[in-house]
Structures are given as C-alpha cells and as structure tokens.
Amino acid sequence: MKIGVLSRESGVPLSTVKYYLREGLLPPGRLTNRNQAEYDETHLARLDLIRALRDVGGLSIAAVRDVASAIDDRSPDRRHPLDLAFDAMYPHREPEPDQREAYAVAEQDVRAFLAGLPWTVAGDDARYVREALTDALVRIRRFLWPECSVALFESYARASWWISDVESAAIEAAVGFDSVRSGGTAAVRESVLGSVLFEPVLLALRGHAHRSRTVRQAMGEPIPPATLD
Amino acid sequence: MKIGVLSRESGVPLSTVKYYLREGLLPPGRLTNRNQAEYDETHLARLDLIRALRDVGGLSIAAVRDVASAIDDRSPDRRHPLDLAFDAMYPHREPEPDQREAYAVAEQDVRAFLAGLPWTVAGDDARYVREALTDALVRIRRFLWPECSVALFESYARASWWISDVESAAIEAAVGFDSVRSGGTAAVRESVLGSVLFEPVLLALRGHAHRSRTVRQAMGEPIPPATLD
C-alpha cells in the first residue's frame, strides 16, 4: 500500500507517519521508484504498537525507538523488547534525601527477597521492580509498620505469579506462543497494553474485596473462603 | 496532656492541631478550666489517622471530616468509615463524550459481574469499583480486545480475594479483630495505609512476574507452576 493508504488504514496522520519514518520508529517501505515506497501489514502492526506504547504506556519517542530496535534485533544477547518497554514505563526514582539510610537497608532486603523468588532469572538485574519494591518498603516502614519484614511480600509474589499465568495464557491465545517467545511486534503490543489496561482491574477488585470483607464482618455475614487452584 | 504536648507528641504543628479542632476533624479535649483542655491517647490516634488520610490517601479536609464522623457515629445504619475513605480516594469520573455508548454497555456487564461475585454484599452499590471496572473495560475493548468479555475479570477477582485475605489477617494481627469490625480509628488508619502502601508491591511484582516469564520462555528455561492454597 502507498503511504497515504497506510495513514488512513492506521488512523495515524500522514505527517506523524512521516515523522516516525524519519525518527526510525517505523522501518522504511520497499522503494518502487525514486519517490514512492510500498508499505505492508508489518508497517500497520508497527504503527499499532507505536500508538500503544505512546498513548497507553506513556513512552517517549526515544524509548519507543529502543523497543522497536529490540524487536528487529535478532542477535542472541539483545535485551528483550518487553523488558525495555517495562524499564521505560517505570523510570528511575531517587530516594528522598532524609530516607537514604532507610532506603539502603530496605534495598538489601529486597535484593535478597528477589533472589529467593522461584521465578527470578539468575543474574538478572530487574532494576525497576527492585526500585519499586524498595520504595514501597521504605514507605510502609515509615508510615505503617516500622518493623515490617520483606517476607510480607511473599504473598504478593504468589498472587502476582498466579495472575501473570492467567494473563500470559490470554495473550498467547490472542497472538500465538511463538510471537510471544520471539518478542514479536504484536506480542509486545499486547503485553504492554495488557499490563497497563488490566492494572486498574486488579486494584479496584482488591479494594472491593476489602470493602465487602469489612461490611460482612460488621454485619456478621459469613466470609467466603479464599482459595485459588 | 495539654495541647502543646499533643502537638509535640504527634509531630503535627500547633496551628494545624487548632485548625483540625476548629474544623471538627479532631474531637474537643476535656475542659479543665475556662481556657485549658486535656487531651489523651485517642486524640493522638486520631491525629495519626488524619495524617494518613491526608498525606498518604490524599483525602480533602471535608472527606477526612466525614470519615472521622463515621468513626464516632454509633448508629446501626451509619456508613462504614472505611467505605467513605475508599469512596473519597476514588473520585467519580465521567466517561469521555464519544465513549458514552460503549460505557453504558460495559456498565451493564460490570453490574452483572459484581452481583455474581460470591463476596459482594447484596444491595450494595459499590460505586467506585463499578466505575473503575467499567472504565477499564471500555479502554480494554477500545485499545486491546474489542470483544473482551467481563468474564476475564473472574481471575482478578479470585486473586484479589486471596490477597485481601492475607492483608486482613495482617491488619487484624496489628490492631485486633474487634477494632477492625467496629471500624475503630486505628483499624481505619491501617486499612487505608495498607491499601495505598501495598498497591505498588502488587503492581511491581506482577510486572516482574511477566518479565521473568518472558525471559524464561525466550531462554527456554522452565516456567515454575502457579499455585496458591
């Protein structure tokens, strides 16, 4: 298809498509003569991904370019595109100046905790999860439970692994296992969108569970058991 | 204790303590003479709650006053203070104008879904969870899976109930079952803080689970099973 059709089919304005081409987010089309190029379904899929990363994931143009390059990179030691996308979605945060000591202590706890998880990949840095958990542990100790042990995170890890199992199955059903494994365009797009769009579902239902539990206790109503298989 | 001691012990500036008294967030002390009042541990606990609701929960002064009144209200048909706190933390959002139809369809699905949950209290409106889930479903259908069924939320509900079970046990161990059941000051404070402060733990570990799963698949490493009991 010509660039005008690509713009119309994707819903992305022509000037934006040209901008993505210039910035290297979108691979060039196949030249049919000196001034004209042909685009295909892979360009449409790539535009879908760019919009997802930009509009829903909130990624910068530079971060989208990194993710796109990782998708096209076939070298064995490349970073997984999804990893780059998550890194960009959770930017690095510095601890507040008066919290540096508490932060250092919490960080050691979190490193040990992450290393002990059955699914952590050995030698993997996992920067963003380490920073997010350390930040959370510092705040929990500061505002709620000064003696809070990182072992309390175990249950969250088990629930998270369980829910990621369900989510992966849904994404594999939608785009195919091979696409997920190879970090293909559609798989990265669906994983990023799934991660962001289902986040409020988990949080709202956790709030609802607490609220219903409290109301049931106050009314003397039975509390259904909590089991997952 | 005198008001100056209350301010020092709580870490809340004297002018702020006086402001909370004027606004009715803090109950008056016991008058010992015309110009002096005595304060006790209940005032300290209330100041702790106010700071948690304000600084961590982000509640307005008016919302904090409502929560505080609900704690002091002993009538049988009062709203549970925690319910008021959650309502204030998740303000009402209007659907975007071009999404009103999709929103109405999604809302019907979400109402049926919530009514079918084993732990929903019959006749309970649950405004904030309904709005949050409807909003999420509209966005999922718009950006990810146009045919997405609300049944996909089942797994999130099960994981949420499971994690709320763990969290309730931790809060009951910290403040006592009777305080939780009666919606006492400490129980409301710990529930609000726990809800907000542990949120990023769940989200970061969910992200980590996906990332590790993807890296393991790409490397051909085994994927540990997902079980919760």
Short mmCIF file of N, CA and C in Angstrom, two decimals, chain A residues 43 52 55-56 59-60 78-79 90-91 174 186-187:
data_model
loop_
_atom_site.label_atom_id
_atom_site.label_comp_id
_atom_site.label_asym_id
_atom_site.label_seq_id
_atom_site.Cartn_x
_atom_site.Cartn_y
_atom_site.Cartn_z
N HIS A 43 3.99 -2.83 8.62
CA HIS A 43 4.02 -1.41 8.97
C HIS A 43 2.77 -1.02 9.76
N ALA A 52 0.27 2.23 20.93
CA ALA A 52 0.05 1.63 22.25
C ALA A 52 1.12 2.10 23.22
N ASP A 55 0.51 6.17 23.60
CA ASP A 55 -0.74 6.66 24.18
C ASP A 55 -1.09 5.97 25.50
N VAL A 56 -0.88 4.66 25.58
CA VAL A 56 -1.28 3.94 26.78
C VAL A 56 -0.09 3.74 27.73
N LEU A 59 5.27 6.11 26.78
CA LEU A 59 6.71 6.10 26.47
C LEU A 59 7.11 7.30 25.60
N SER A 60 8.36 7.73 25.77
CA SER A 60 8.92 8.80 24.94
C SER A 60 9.26 8.23 23.56
N ARG A 78 20.68 -9.67 22.65
CA ARG A 78 19.84 -8.46 22.69
C ARG A 78 18.99 -8.48 23.96
N ARG A 79 18.56 -7.29 24.42
CA ARG A 79 17.61 -7.26 25.53
C ARG A 79 16.21 -7.51 24.97
N TYR A 90 8.63 2.44 33.96
CA TYR A 90 8.90 2.67 35.39
C TYR A 90 10.24 3.39 35.52
N PRO A 91 10.24 4.71 35.36
CA PRO A 91 11.52 5.42 35.37
C PRO A 91 12.19 5.37 36.73
N ALA A 174 -4.26 -14.92 22.07
CA ALA A 174 -4.56 -13.83 21.13
C ALA A 174 -3.52 -13.71 20.03
N ALA A 186 3.36 -7.79 17.66
CA ALA A 186 2.02 -7.91 18.26
C ALA A 186 2.11 -8.35 19.72
N ALA A 187 3.07 -9.25 20.01
CA ALA A 187 3.20 -9.74 21.38
C ALA A 187 3.62 -8.62 22.33
#
